[in-house]
Coordinates of C-alpha atoms in Angstrom, one line a residue:
M874 CA 0.2 -0.1 -0.3
C875 CA 2.7 2.5 0.8
G876 CA 5.8 3.8 -2.0
I877 CA 9.5 3.2 -1.3
V878 CA 12.2 4.0 -3.2
G879 CA 15.6 4.2 -2.9
Y880 CA 19.1 5.3 -4.6
I881 CA 22.8 4.5 -4.6
G882 CA 25.2 6.1 -7.4
K883 CA 27.3 9.2 -8.3
R884 CA 23.8 11.4 -8.7
K885 CA 22.3 13.7 -5.8
A886 CA 19.7 11.4 -4.7
Y887 CA 17.1 13.8 -2.9
P888 CA 15.7 15.0 -6.1
I889 CA 15.5 11.3 -7.6
L890 CA 14.1 9.9 -4.5
I891 CA 11.6 13.2 -4.5
K892 CA 10.6 12.3 -8.2
G893 CA 10.7 8.8 -7.3
L894 CA 7.7 9.9 -4.9
H895 CA 5.7 11.7 -6.6
R896 CA 5.6 8.9 -9.1
L897 CA 4.6 6.4 -6.2
E898 CA 2.3 8.7 -4.5
Y899 CA -0.7 6.8 -5.8
R900 CA 0.4 4.2 -3.3
G901 CA -0.6 5.8 -0.6
Y902 CA -0.2 9.6 0.7
D903 CA -1.0 10.0 4.1
S904 CA 2.7 11.2 5.1
A905 CA 6.1 11.2 3.3
G906 CA 10.0 10.9 4.7
V907 CA 13.5 10.6 3.2
A908 CA 16.5 9.7 4.9
L909 CA 19.9 10.4 3.3
I910 CA 23.5 10.4 4.2
N911 CA 25.6 13.0 3.6
P912 CA 29.4 13.2 2.5
Q913 CA 30.2 13.7 6.0
G914 CA 28.5 10.2 7.6
Q915 CA 25.3 12.2 9.0
L916 CA 22.1 10.4 8.4
N917 CA 19.1 12.8 8.1
I918 CA 16.4 12.2 8.1
Y919 CA 13.4 14.6 7.1
K920 CA 9.3 13.8 7.2
A921 CA 5.7 15.5 6.8
K922 CA 2.7 14.8 7.2
G923 CA 0.8 14.9 4.1
K924 CA 1.4 14.4 0.5
V925 CA 5.1 14.7 -1.0
A926 CA 4.5 18.2 -1.5
E927 CA 4.5 18.7 2.4
L928 CA 8.0 17.3 2.7
E929 CA 9.6 19.5 -0.4
T930 CA 8.4 22.5 1.7
Y931 CA 9.7 21.3 4.7
A932 CA 12.9 20.0 3.6
A933 CA 13.3 22.8 1.3
D934 CA 15.8 25.2 3.7
K935 CA 17.5 21.3 5.2
D936 CA 20.9 19.8 4.6
T937 CA 19.6 17.3 1.2
D938 CA 23.2 16.1 0.5
G939 CA 24.3 13.1 -0.7
C940 CA 24.4 10.3 -2.9
I941 CA 22.3 7.6 -0.8
G942 CA 18.7 7.9 0.0
I943 CA 15.4 6.1 0.6
A944 CA 12.0 7.6 1.1
H945 CA 8.5 6.7 1.3
T946 CA 5.1 7.6 1.2
R947 CA 2.6 6.1 3.4
W948 CA -0.9 4.7 3.7
A949 CA -1.1 3.9 7.5
T950 CA -1.8 0.7 8.8
H951 CA -0.1 0.6 12.3
G952 CA -0.6 4.2 14.0
E953 CA -2.4 7.3 12.8
P954 CA -0.9 9.6 10.0
N955 CA 1.1 11.9 11.5
T956 CA 5.1 13.0 11.4
V957 CA 6.1 10.7 13.7
N958 CA 4.3 7.8 12.2
A959 CA 5.8 8.9 9.2
H960 CA 8.9 6.8 7.6
P961 CA 11.8 6.9 7.3
H962 CA 12.0 5.5 11.0
Y963 CA 15.8 5.8 13.6
S964 CA 17.0 2.8 15.3
E965 CA 17.9 3.4 19.0
S966 CA 21.0 5.4 18.4
E967 CA 20.3 6.8 15.2
R968 CA 22.3 4.6 13.4
L969 CA 20.3 3.0 11.1
A970 CA 17.0 4.0 9.1
I971 CA 14.1 1.9 7.2
I972 CA 11.5 2.4 5.3
H973 CA 9.0 0.0 5.4
N974 CA 5.7 -1.4 2.6
G975 CA 3.7 -4.3 4.9
I976 CA 2.2 -5.4 8.1
I977 CA 4.6 -7.2 10.9
E978 CA 2.0 -9.3 12.6
N979 CA 3.5 -10.0 15.7
Y980 CA 5.2 -6.9 16.3
A981 CA 3.7 -6.4 19.6
V982 CA 6.0 -9.3 20.9
L983 CA 9.1 -8.3 19.5
K984 CA 8.1 -4.9 20.5
A985 CA 8.0 -6.5 24.3
G986 CA 10.8 -8.2 24.5
L987 CA 12.9 -5.3 22.8
Q988 CA 11.4 -3.4 25.6
Q989 CA 12.8 -5.5 27.8
E990 CA 16.1 -5.2 26.5
G991 CA 15.8 -1.1 27.2
Y992 CA 14.7 0.2 24.0
T993 CA 11.8 2.7 24.0
F994 CA 9.9 3.6 20.7
K995 CA 9.0 7.1 19.7
S996 CA 6.3 6.0 17.0
D997 CA 3.0 3.6 16.8
T998 CA 4.2 1.8 14.2
D999 CA 5.1 -2.0 13.3
T1000 CA 8.4 -0.6 11.1
E1001 CA 10.0 0.8 14.6
V1002 CA 9.8 -2.6 15.8
L1003 CA 11.9 -4.0 12.8
V1004 CA 14.4 -1.4 12.6
Q1005 CA 15.3 -1.9 16.5
L1006 CA 15.3 -5.6 16.3
I1007 CA 17.6 -5.2 13.0
E1008 CA 20.0 -2.9 15.3
Y1009 CA 19.6 -5.4 18.5
T1010 CA 20.7 -8.3 15.9
Q1011 CA 23.7 -6.5 14.7
L1012 CA 24.9 -5.3 17.8
N1013 CA 24.2 -8.4 19.7
R1014 CA 25.4 -11.3 17.1
H1015 CA 27.8 -8.8 16.0
V1016 CA 27.2 -9.1 12.4
D1017 CA 26.9 -6.8 9.4
L1018 CA 23.9 -4.6 8.4
K1019 CA 23.1 -7.7 5.5
T1020 CA 23.0 -10.7 8.2
A1021 CA 21.2 -8.8 11.0
V1022 CA 18.4 -7.9 8.2
Q1023 CA 18.0 -11.9 7.1
L1024 CA 18.4 -13.0 11.0
A1025 CA 15.6 -10.5 12.0
L1026 CA 13.6 -11.3 9.3
Q1027 CA 13.6 -14.8 10.6
Q1028 CA 11.7 -13.8 13.5
V1029 CA 9.4 -11.5 11.3
V1030 CA 5.6 -12.7 10.8
G1031 CA 4.2 -10.5 8.3
A1032 CA 4.3 -9.2 5.0
Y1033 CA 7.0 -6.4 3.9
A1034 CA 9.2 -4.9 1.5
I1035 CA 11.8 -3.3 3.4
A1036 CA 15.5 -0.6 2.9
V1037 CA 17.9 -0.1 5.2
L1038 CA 20.5 2.6 5.5
D1039 CA 23.6 2.5 8.3
K1040 CA 25.5 5.8 8.2
D1041 CA 28.8 4.0 9.1
H1042 CA 28.0 1.8 5.8
P1043 CA 28.1 5.0 2.9
D1044 CA 28.4 2.9 0.4
T1045 CA 25.6 0.2 1.3
L1046 CA 21.8 0.1 0.7
V1047 CA 20.1 -3.3 2.2
A1048 CA 16.7 -3.9 0.8
A1049 CA 13.8 -7.2 1.3
R1050 CA 10.9 -8.5 0.3
K1051 CA 7.9 -10.6 1.3
G1052 CA 5.0 -10.5 0.2
S1053 CA 5.3 -6.6 -0.9
P1054 CA 6.5 -5.8 -4.1
L1055 CA 10.1 -4.5 -5.0
V1056 CA 12.2 -3.9 -8.0
V1057 CA 15.9 -2.9 -8.5
G1058 CA 16.8 -0.3 -11.2
I1059 CA 20.1 -0.9 -12.6
G1060 CA 21.6 2.3 -14.1
Q1061 CA 25.2 2.8 -15.3
D1062 CA 27.2 3.4 -12.0
E1063 CA 23.9 3.8 -10.2
Y1064 CA 21.1 1.9 -8.6
F1065 CA 17.7 2.2 -7.8
L1066 CA 15.0 0.8 -5.7
A1067 CA 11.2 1.2 -5.5
S1068 CA 7.7 -0.4 -4.9
D1069 CA 7.4 -0.6 -9.0
A1070 CA 8.9 0.5 -11.9
T1071 CA 7.6 4.3 -12.1
P1072 CA 10.1 6.0 -10.4
I1073 CA 12.8 3.6 -12.9
V1074 CA 11.9 3.8 -16.2
E1075 CA 13.6 7.6 -16.4
Y1076 CA 16.8 6.7 -15.7
T1077 CA 16.8 2.6 -16.8
D1078 CA 15.0 -0.1 -18.5
K1079 CA 17.0 -3.1 -16.8
V1080 CA 15.6 -4.4 -13.5
I1081 CA 15.7 -7.1 -11.1
Y1082 CA 12.6 -8.1 -9.5
I1083 CA 13.2 -9.4 -6.3
E1084 CA 11.2 -12.5 -4.7
D1085 CA 10.1 -13.3 -1.5
E1086 CA 12.2 -14.0 1.6
E1087 CA 14.9 -12.3 -0.9
V1088 CA 17.5 -9.8 0.7
V1089 CA 19.4 -7.8 -2.1
T1090 CA 22.6 -6.0 -0.8
I1091 CA 23.7 -3.2 -2.9
K1092 CA 27.1 -1.8 -2.6
L1093 CA 28.9 0.9 -4.5
S1094 CA 32.1 2.5 -3.2
V1095 CA 33.3 5.9 -3.9
E1096 CA 35.8 4.2 -6.1
S1097 CA 34.0 2.2 -7.9
S1098 CA 34.8 2.5 -11.7
E1099 CA 31.9 2.9 -14.3
L1100 CA 30.0 0.0 -15.0
S1101 CA 31.2 -2.0 -17.9
E1102 CA 29.1 -4.5 -20.3
R1103 CA 28.9 -7.2 -17.1
D1104 CA 25.1 -6.2 -16.8
E1105 CA 23.8 -6.4 -19.9
L1106 CA 22.2 -9.6 -20.9
S1107 CA 24.1 -12.0 -22.6
E1108 CA 23.6 -13.0 -26.3
T1109 CA 21.5 -16.0 -25.4
G1110 CA 19.2 -13.7 -23.4
E1111 CA 20.7 -14.6 -20.0
P1112 CA 21.8 -12.0 -17.7
K1113 CA 25.4 -11.3 -17.1
E1114 CA 27.1 -11.5 -13.6
E1115 CA 26.0 -7.5 -11.9
S1116 CA 29.0 -8.0 -9.3
N1117 CA 28.0 -4.9 -7.0
I1118 CA 24.2 -6.3 -6.1
D1119 CA 24.5 -9.7 -3.7
I1120 CA 21.3 -11.4 -3.6
T1121 CA 20.7 -14.0 -1.1
T1122 CA 17.5 -14.8 0.6
I1123 CA 17.1 -14.4 4.1
N1124 CA 18.7 -18.1 5.1
N1125 CA 21.2 -16.9 3.4
V1126 CA 20.8 -19.3 0.3
Q1127 CA 22.8 -17.6 -2.3
K1128 CA 20.6 -16.1 -5.7
T1129 CA 21.4 -15.2 -8.9
P1130 CA 19.7 -12.3 -10.3
E1131 CA 17.8 -12.0 -13.6
I1132 CA 18.0 -9.2 -15.0
K1133 CA 14.3 -8.5 -17.7
R1134 CA 13.6 -5.5 -19.3
L1135 CA 11.3 -3.0 -18.6
E1136 CA 8.0 -2.0 -20.9
M1137 CA 7.1 1.0 -20.1
S1138 CA 7.7 4.5 -21.5
L1139 CA 8.0 7.9 -19.4
S1140 CA 5.3 9.3 -21.4
Q1141 CA 3.0 7.0 -20.1
L1142 CA 3.8 8.4 -16.8
E1143 CA 2.4 11.7 -17.4
K1144 CA -1.0 13.4 -18.1
G1145 CA -0.7 14.5 -21.1
G1146 CA -2.4 17.6 -21.0
Y1147 CA -5.5 16.2 -19.2
P1148 CA -6.4 17.8 -15.6
H1149 CA -6.0 14.6 -14.2
F1150 CA -4.5 10.7 -14.5
M1151 CA -8.0 9.5 -14.4
L1152 CA -9.6 11.6 -16.8
K1153 CA -6.8 10.6 -19.4
E1154 CA -6.9 7.0 -18.3
I1155 CA -10.9 6.9 -19.7
F1156 CA -10.0 8.9 -22.9
E1157 CA -7.1 6.0 -23.1
Q1158 CA -9.2 3.1 -23.2
P1159 CA -9.7 2.7 -27.2
R1160 CA -6.2 2.6 -27.4
T1161 CA -5.7 0.1 -24.6
L1162 CA -8.0 -2.0 -25.8
T1163 CA -6.8 -2.2 -29.0
D1164 CA -2.9 -3.0 -27.5
S1165 CA -5.5 -5.5 -25.0
M1166 CA -6.9 -7.4 -28.4
R1167 CA -3.3 -7.0 -30.9
G1168 CA -1.6 -10.5 -31.3
R1169 CA -5.0 -11.9 -30.4
V1170 CA -7.7 -10.3 -32.3
N1171 CA -6.4 -11.4 -36.0
V1172 CA -6.4 -8.6 -38.4
R1173 CA -9.1 -10.0 -40.2
Q1174 CA -10.9 -10.3 -36.9
D1175 CA -12.6 -14.0 -37.5
N1176 CA -10.2 -15.7 -34.6
I1177 CA -8.7 -15.2 -31.5
A1178 CA -5.3 -16.7 -30.6
L1179 CA -4.9 -16.6 -26.4
S1180 CA -1.1 -17.7 -26.0
G1181 CA -2.3 -18.9 -22.2
F1182 CA -5.1 -20.9 -23.1
I1183 CA -3.9 -22.7 -25.9
D1184 CA -0.7 -23.7 -24.1
N1185 CA -3.0 -25.3 -21.6
K1186 CA -6.7 -26.5 -23.7
Q1187 CA -7.0 -29.5 -22.2
R1188 CA -7.1 -28.3 -18.7
F1189 CA -9.8 -25.9 -19.6
L1190 CA -11.6 -28.3 -21.9
D1191 CA -11.8 -30.6 -18.8
A1192 CA -12.4 -27.9 -16.0
K1193 CA -15.6 -29.3 -14.1
R1194 CA -15.6 -25.4 -12.8
I1195 CA -13.6 -22.0 -12.9
I1196 CA -13.6 -20.2 -9.6
I1197 CA -12.9 -17.0 -10.0
T1198 CA -11.2 -14.4 -7.9
A1199 CA -10.6 -11.1 -7.6
C1200 CA -11.1 -8.1 -5.2
G1201 CA -12.8 -4.4 -5.8
T1202 CA -13.4 -3.2 -9.8
S1203 CA -11.4 -6.4 -10.7
W1204 CA -14.0 -8.7 -8.9
H1205 CA -16.7 -6.5 -10.8
A1206 CA -15.1 -7.9 -13.7
G1207 CA -14.9 -11.7 -13.0
L1208 CA -18.8 -11.2 -12.5
I1209 CA -19.1 -10.1 -16.3
A1210 CA -17.0 -13.4 -16.7
M1211 CA -19.3 -15.4 -14.6
Y1212 CA -22.0 -14.4 -17.2
A1213 CA -19.8 -15.0 -20.3
I1214 CA -18.1 -18.6 -19.5
E1215 CA -21.9 -20.1 -18.5
E1216 CA -23.2 -18.9 -21.6
F1217 CA -20.3 -19.6 -23.9
A1218 CA -18.6 -22.6 -22.4
Q1219 CA -21.4 -24.2 -20.2
I1220 CA -18.7 -24.7 -17.5
P1221 CA -20.3 -23.4 -13.9
V1222 CA -18.6 -20.8 -12.5
E1223 CA -17.9 -19.1 -9.2
V1224 CA -16.6 -15.6 -8.5
E1225 CA -15.3 -14.8 -5.0
Y1226 CA -13.7 -12.3 -2.9
S1227 CA -10.2 -12.7 -2.2
S1228 CA -10.4 -12.1 0.7
E1229 CA -13.2 -14.1 2.5
F1230 CA -12.2 -17.0 -0.3
R1231 CA -8.9 -17.4 1.5
Y1232 CA -9.9 -17.8 4.8
R1233 CA -13.4 -19.9 4.3
K1234 CA -11.8 -23.6 3.9
P1235 CA -13.3 -23.4 0.1
V1236 CA -13.6 -26.7 -1.5
I1237 CA -10.7 -27.1 -4.4
N1238 CA -10.7 -30.0 -6.4
K1239 CA -7.3 -30.8 -8.7
D1240 CA -9.7 -30.3 -12.3
D1241 CA -11.3 -26.7 -10.9
I1242 CA -9.5 -23.9 -12.8
V1243 CA -8.7 -20.6 -10.4
V1244 CA -8.9 -17.6 -12.3
A1245 CA -7.1 -14.9 -10.5
I1246 CA -7.6 -11.4 -11.2
S1247 CA -5.7 -8.1 -10.3
Q1248 CA -4.3 -4.7 -12.2
S1249 CA -0.7 -4.8 -9.7
G1250 CA -0.3 -8.4 -9.2
E1251 CA 0.4 -7.9 -6.1
T1252 CA -3.5 -7.8 -4.2
A1253 CA -2.4 -9.2 -1.0
D1254 CA -5.9 -11.5 -0.4
T1255 CA -5.5 -12.7 -4.5
L1256 CA -1.8 -13.9 -3.8
A1257 CA -2.9 -15.5 -0.7
A1258 CA -6.2 -17.3 -2.7
I1259 CA -4.0 -18.7 -5.4
Q1260 CA -1.6 -20.0 -3.2
L1261 CA -4.3 -21.7 -1.0
A1262 CA -5.3 -23.0 -4.7
K1263 CA -2.4 -23.8 -5.7
S1264 CA -1.6 -26.1 -2.5
K1265 CA -4.8 -27.9 -3.5
G1266 CA -4.0 -28.9 -7.2
A1267 CA -6.0 -26.6 -9.1
F1268 CA -4.6 -24.9 -12.0
I1269 CA -3.8 -21.3 -11.8
F1270 CA -4.6 -18.7 -14.8
S1271 CA -4.2 -15.1 -14.4
I1272 CA -5.5 -11.7 -15.7
C1273 CA -2.9 -8.9 -15.0
N1274 CA -1.4 -5.8 -15.6
V1275 CA 2.4 -5.8 -14.2
V1276 CA 4.7 -7.8 -16.2
G1277 CA 6.6 -9.8 -13.3
A1278 CA 4.3 -9.3 -10.5
S1279 CA 4.3 -11.5 -8.1
I1280 CA 0.6 -13.4 -8.9
P1281 CA 1.7 -13.9 -12.7
R1282 CA 5.0 -15.3 -11.6
L1283 CA 2.7 -18.0 -9.4
S1284 CA 0.2 -19.0 -11.8
D1285 CA 0.1 -21.7 -14.1
S1286 CA -0.7 -19.6 -17.1
G1287 CA -2.4 -16.2 -17.8
C1288 CA -2.7 -13.3 -20.0
Y1289 CA -1.6 -9.7 -19.3
T1290 CA -3.3 -7.0 -20.4
H1291 CA -1.3 -4.4 -21.6
V1292 CA -2.8 -1.0 -21.1
G1293 CA 0.5 0.4 -19.3
P1294 CA 0.7 1.6 -15.9
E1295 CA -2.6 3.1 -14.3
I1296 CA -2.1 5.6 -12.0
G1297 CA -5.5 7.4 -10.7
V1298 CA -6.2 5.3 -7.7
A1299 CA -10.1 4.6 -9.2
S1300 CA -9.4 1.9 -11.9
T1301 CA -11.1 2.7 -15.3
K1302 CA -8.5 1.0 -18.4
A1303 CA -7.6 -1.7 -16.2
F1304 CA -11.1 -2.8 -15.9
T1305 CA -12.2 -2.8 -19.6
A1306 CA -8.9 -4.3 -20.4
Q1307 CA -10.0 -7.4 -17.8
V1308 CA -13.4 -7.3 -19.1
T1309 CA -11.7 -8.1 -22.8
A1310 CA -9.4 -10.8 -21.9
L1311 CA -11.9 -12.6 -19.7
T1312 CA -14.2 -12.3 -22.9
M1313 CA -11.5 -13.5 -25.1
L1314 CA -11.0 -16.0 -23.1
A1315 CA -14.8 -17.2 -22.6
L1316 CA -14.9 -17.6 -26.3
C1317 CA -11.6 -19.7 -26.9
I1318 CA -13.4 -22.0 -24.0
G1319 CA -17.0 -22.1 -25.8
R1320 CA -15.7 -22.3 -29.1
E1321 CA -13.2 -25.4 -28.7
K1322 CA -16.1 -27.1 -26.5
E1323 CA -18.2 -26.1 -29.8
T1324 CA -20.8 -24.8 -27.1
L1325 CA -20.9 -21.6 -28.9
S1326 CA -21.6 -21.7 -32.7
Q1327 CA -19.3 -20.4 -34.9
E1328 CA -21.7 -18.1 -36.4
Q1329 CA -21.8 -17.0 -32.9
Y1330 CA -18.1 -16.8 -32.3
L1331 CA -17.6 -15.0 -35.4
A1332 CA -20.0 -12.3 -35.3
I1333 CA -18.8 -11.6 -31.3
V1334 CA -15.1 -11.5 -32.5
R1335 CA -16.2 -9.3 -35.2
E1336 CA -18.0 -7.0 -33.0
L1337 CA -15.2 -7.2 -30.3
G1338 CA -12.5 -5.4 -33.1
Q1339 CA -15.2 -2.4 -33.1
I1340 CA -15.4 -1.7 -29.7
P1341 CA -12.5 0.7 -29.4
D1342 CA -14.1 2.6 -32.5
K1343 CA -17.4 2.7 -30.5
I1344 CA -15.6 3.3 -27.0
E1345 CA -14.7 7.2 -29.0
R1346 CA -17.9 7.9 -29.9
V1347 CA -19.3 7.1 -26.1
L1348 CA -16.4 9.5 -25.3
G1349 CA -17.5 12.1 -27.2
Q1350 CA -20.5 12.9 -24.7
N1351 CA -18.3 13.7 -22.3
K1352 CA -19.0 17.8 -22.5
R1353 CA -22.7 16.4 -22.1
I1354 CA -22.1 14.3 -19.2
A1355 CA -20.3 17.1 -17.2
D1356 CA -22.8 19.4 -18.1
F1357 CA -26.2 17.3 -16.4
A1358 CA -23.2 15.8 -13.6
K1359 CA -23.8 19.7 -11.9
T1360 CA -27.6 18.7 -11.1
F1361 CA -26.4 15.7 -9.1
T1362 CA -23.4 17.2 -6.6
Y1363 CA -26.2 17.5 -4.2
A1364 CA -26.9 13.9 -3.9
Q1365 CA -25.7 12.0 -0.6
N1366 CA -27.2 8.9 -1.9
F1367 CA -27.6 7.2 -5.5
I1368 CA -28.5 4.0 -6.9
Y1369 CA -27.0 1.9 -9.5
L1370 CA -29.1 -0.4 -11.1
G1371 CA -29.0 -2.9 -14.2
R1372 CA -29.3 -6.9 -15.3
G1373 CA -27.4 -9.5 -16.7
Y1374 CA -24.3 -8.5 -18.1
N1375 CA -24.7 -4.7 -17.1
F1376 CA -26.0 -6.0 -13.4
P1377 CA -21.8 -5.8 -12.7
V1378 CA -21.8 -2.7 -14.3
A1379 CA -24.6 -0.9 -12.2
L1380 CA -21.6 -2.5 -9.3
E1381 CA -18.6 -0.7 -10.7
G1382 CA -20.1 2.3 -11.1
A1383 CA -21.6 3.3 -7.8
L1384 CA -18.0 2.5 -6.8
K1385 CA -16.5 5.0 -9.0
L1386 CA -18.9 7.4 -7.7
K1387 CA -17.9 6.5 -3.6
E1388 CA -14.1 6.0 -4.3
I1389 CA -13.6 9.8 -5.6
S1390 CA -16.7 12.2 -4.9
Y1391 CA -17.4 10.3 -1.4
I1392 CA -21.4 9.9 -2.4
H1393 CA -22.9 7.1 -0.8
A1394 CA -23.6 4.4 -3.8
E1395 CA -25.3 1.1 -3.9
G1396 CA -25.4 -1.0 -7.1
Y1397 CA -28.6 -3.8 -7.0
P1398 CA -29.8 -5.9 -9.6
A1399 CA -32.4 -3.8 -11.3
A1400 CA -35.2 -6.8 -10.6
E1401 CA -34.3 -6.5 -6.9
M1402 CA -35.5 -2.8 -6.5
K1403 CA -38.9 -4.0 -5.2
H1404 CA -37.6 -6.2 -3.0
G1405 CA -36.6 -3.3 -0.8
P1406 CA -34.4 -0.6 -1.9
I1407 CA -37.4 0.7 -3.9
A1408 CA -38.5 2.1 -0.4
L1409 CA -35.3 4.9 -0.9
I1410 CA -36.6 6.3 -3.9
S1411 CA -37.4 9.6 -3.4
Q1412 CA -36.7 13.0 -5.2
E1413 CA -33.2 13.2 -3.4
M1414 CA -32.6 9.8 -4.5
P1415 CA -30.5 10.0 -8.1
V1416 CA -30.7 6.5 -10.0
V1417 CA -28.5 5.3 -12.8
V1418 CA -30.4 2.4 -15.0
V1419 CA -27.7 0.8 -17.4
A1420 CA -30.6 0.0 -19.7
P1421 CA -29.3 -1.4 -23.4
H1422 CA -31.5 -2.1 -25.9
C1423 CA -30.7 -6.1 -25.6
G1424 CA -31.3 -8.9 -22.6
T1425 CA -34.2 -8.3 -20.4
Y1426 CA -34.6 -4.3 -22.0
E1427 CA -38.4 -4.1 -21.3
K1428 CA -38.3 -5.7 -17.8
V1429 CA -35.7 -2.9 -16.8
V1430 CA -38.0 -0.1 -18.5
S1431 CA -40.6 -1.3 -16.3
N1432 CA -38.2 -0.8 -13.7
I1433 CA -37.7 2.8 -14.5
Q1434 CA -41.6 3.2 -14.4
E1435 CA -41.7 2.2 -11.2
I1436 CA -39.0 4.8 -10.4
K1437 CA -40.8 7.7 -11.6
A1438 CA -43.8 6.7 -10.4
R1439 CA -42.4 7.6 -7.7
K1440 CA -40.7 10.9 -8.4
G1441 CA -37.6 9.4 -8.7
R1442 CA -34.7 11.4 -10.8
V1443 CA -33.4 8.5 -14.0
I1444 CA -30.1 9.0 -15.5
A1445 CA -30.4 6.2 -18.0
V1446 CA -27.7 4.4 -20.3
V1447 CA -29.4 3.6 -23.6
T1448 CA -28.7 2.2 -27.3
E1449 CA -28.4 4.6 -29.7
G1450 CA -31.7 5.7 -31.1
D1451 CA -33.6 4.5 -27.9
E1452 CA -36.7 6.5 -27.6
L1453 CA -38.9 4.8 -25.2
V1454 CA -36.6 5.5 -22.1
S1455 CA -35.7 8.5 -23.6
R1456 CA -38.8 9.9 -22.9
I1457 CA -39.4 8.8 -19.0
A1458 CA -35.6 9.6 -17.9
D1459 CA -34.3 12.6 -16.7
Y1460 CA -31.0 11.8 -18.5
T1461 CA -29.8 9.5 -21.0
I1462 CA -26.5 8.6 -22.5
E1463 CA -26.1 6.7 -25.3
I1464 CA -24.3 3.9 -26.7
P1465 CA -23.6 2.2 -29.9
A1466 CA -25.3 -0.6 -30.5
T1467 CA -23.3 -3.8 -29.8
E1468 CA -23.1 -7.7 -29.1
E1469 CA -25.2 -7.9 -25.7
C1470 CA -22.3 -9.5 -23.7
L1471 CA -20.0 -6.6 -25.1
T1472 CA -22.2 -4.0 -24.0
P1473 CA -20.3 -3.7 -20.3
L1474 CA -17.0 -2.3 -22.1
L1475 CA -19.6 0.6 -23.8
T1476 CA -21.8 1.1 -20.5
V1477 CA -19.2 1.4 -18.2
I1478 CA -17.6 4.3 -20.1
P1479 CA -20.4 6.7 -19.1
L1480 CA -20.7 6.0 -15.4
Q1481 CA -16.9 6.5 -15.4
L1482 CA -17.1 10.1 -16.5
L1483 CA -20.3 10.7 -14.5
A1484 CA -18.5 9.6 -11.3
Y1485 CA -15.5 12.3 -12.6
H1486 CA -17.7 14.9 -13.1
I1487 CA -19.3 14.6 -10.2
A1488 CA -16.2 14.3 -8.2
V1489 CA -14.0 17.6 -9.5
I1490 CA -17.4 20.0 -9.6
K1491 CA -17.1 18.8 -5.6
G1492 CA -13.7 19.9 -5.4
C1493 CA -12.3 15.8 -4.4
D1494 CA -9.1 14.7 -5.2
V1495 CA -9.9 12.4 -8.0
D1496 CA -6.5 10.8 -8.6
Q1497 CA -5.5 10.1 -5.3
P1498 CA -9.2 10.2 -3.2
R1499 CA -8.8 10.0 0.5
N1500 CA -8.2 7.0 2.6
L1501 CA -7.5 5.0 -0.6
A1502 CA -4.1 3.4 -2.4
K1503 CA -4.1 1.8 -5.9
S1504 CA -2.1 -1.6 -4.8
V1505 CA -3.3 -3.2 -1.9
T1506 CA -0.7 -5.4 -0.6
V1507 CA -1.5 -5.8 2.9
E1508 CA -4.8 -7.3 4.1

C-alpha cells in the first residue's frame, strides 16, 4: 500500500527520491519522508504529514546532500497519519534508518521483547519495531547489516518490502521483500530501488524483480569504476554477472540476479495535457483495448488466439468448474466473465472475493481452474487465495497488467492486459481490459468445446474488434455528461441498477462514485429494487439505470417506470436511437449497439465519466481519493 524508493550512485539522491515519491504517491499519501547520508557521514531524516509536496516544503531549507538515500510515501496501517509515524524511522542509536511497506503481524511480541532489553519507541508503528530489531541483532550477534536483516526477518511474521541504511556504511543499501513488491533498477554506476517500476523508467530499462524472502545488498563504493557491459543481457538472453548486487534468501542461500527489460515509457507516466490521470486513462481506453487485443484478435477479426489458453487447452476442456477470485473492481470484471463463460462454454463459474475465499476453507478440486484477476498482480488477498488453490492442486490462470508481478509469476498460465501503468487510484482502463481479456478467454473455451456456434463466435469476435471505435463515440458525450453532472452534486446517495451482463456494471459505477466523490452509492440487480431498495426512492435519490436495448430491456423499462412513479430522478444509459427510455428518463447517455456480452465495455464509460465530473465539481482529489491506495498489498 505504501510507496518506497531508494537510490545509490554518483548523483545527488534527493531530487531522484522526491521525483520517485511523486510517481509512487498513488500508493499512499498520508505522509512522506526521506533519509539521506551526507558526505560527512550524517544520517538525516526529514518527514511530513500529508502529500509529498508537504515534505518538499519542509525539507526546502534542510541539508539534502548525499548520493545514497531512501524515501517513503505512506498509507497508514499501524498508527495514525502524522509526522512521528511517518517513515523513515531511526533505530535507537540513530545509526540505522528503515522504510517499510507491509504489516508485521507479530510486532507486539517483538516490541515487548525489545522493551525488556531497554529499547524505547517514539512511534506507534510496526516498522519502528523492525528497525530496532535489526539494530539489536547487529549489536548482539556482531554481524554486518545484511546478516542482521536476514536474522531479524527470520523472526518476523507478516508482509514486508523494506530498505535499510547504515550511516557507518554509506556505500551500502540493503533491502528485502515478502508479500510486497520490490524492484531494483540497474543504471550506469547507479542503482534504484522502488515498489514498482514507475520511478525507475526515466533512468534505466533494466530491472531485477526481487522474490519473496530475498535480501538484496547493493554496494557501490566511491572508488567504483564505471560499470562495464557485465550488467547487460548476454547473447543467449541470460543476465551477465552484476557484481555490485548480492541477492540471498533470509536463510543466506545465494541467488543469481535475473535482469529483465521494462515494458514502460516515460510518457505513460505523464498526464499528457489532461487535468487528471483518471480522465486521461478514461480517454485512453480505445487505444488500450486495441493494445490488449493486438496479436490476439487477428486482422480479419475472425479468430482469437490466447497463448495462455492454447498451451493449456486440455485443462480448460476438462475443467468441471472455474473459480474466479479478485477484489474490488477486478471482482466486478470477474462477475461479467461468469456470465460469458457460462453462456459460451457451459462451465459452472463461481466468483469469489479473495479476502473471503482464502479464509473460508473452500472446497477446491484438482480439476478446478482458478482465475485470479489483479491489475497490479500484487493484491495481497488474491495472492494468498491462489497460493491456497495451488496447494490443493488447482490450475491457476491469472489476468494481470504488470509484467513480472507476483501473481503471474505464481500462476500456471495467464494473460497480460497490456494497458500500461494506471496511475489514477480508481481503476478505469484496467477494468475494461480485464473484461476484454476474460471475454476472449470465454470465447476460446466455447469455441473449442463447441458449445458456442461458429456463427455466434464470428459475430462476437468481429464486434469485439469494433469496440475501440465505439468507445470513442461514447467519449464524444463527455461535455454533455459534465454539464448535467452539476445537477447531482447535491446528492448524498445514489442507486445504480442493471440486469444480466450490466448488473456488474451497476456495481462498478456505484464503486467509482463512492471512491472519488465520497457519495454513498449502491448497485443492485434492477429486478431486486422492489425487494427493498425501492423504499429509498424519492426526489433526493438519483437512480442510474444501465438499460441497453438487449436481453431484459423491457423488464428494465418497467423498473424505470416504477422509479418515476415515485418521483425518482433517472439517469439512463441506453442504446443509440432508444425512444422509450429517453421519454421517461431525466437524462440519457447513448451507446452504440453491440453484442449483449460486449455492452459492459460501452456502458461503463459513461459511469466513469459521471463519477469523474461529479467528483471534480465537488472539489475532490480524483487521482488520490482519501483513505485509498492503488495497490492493496496488505490485508
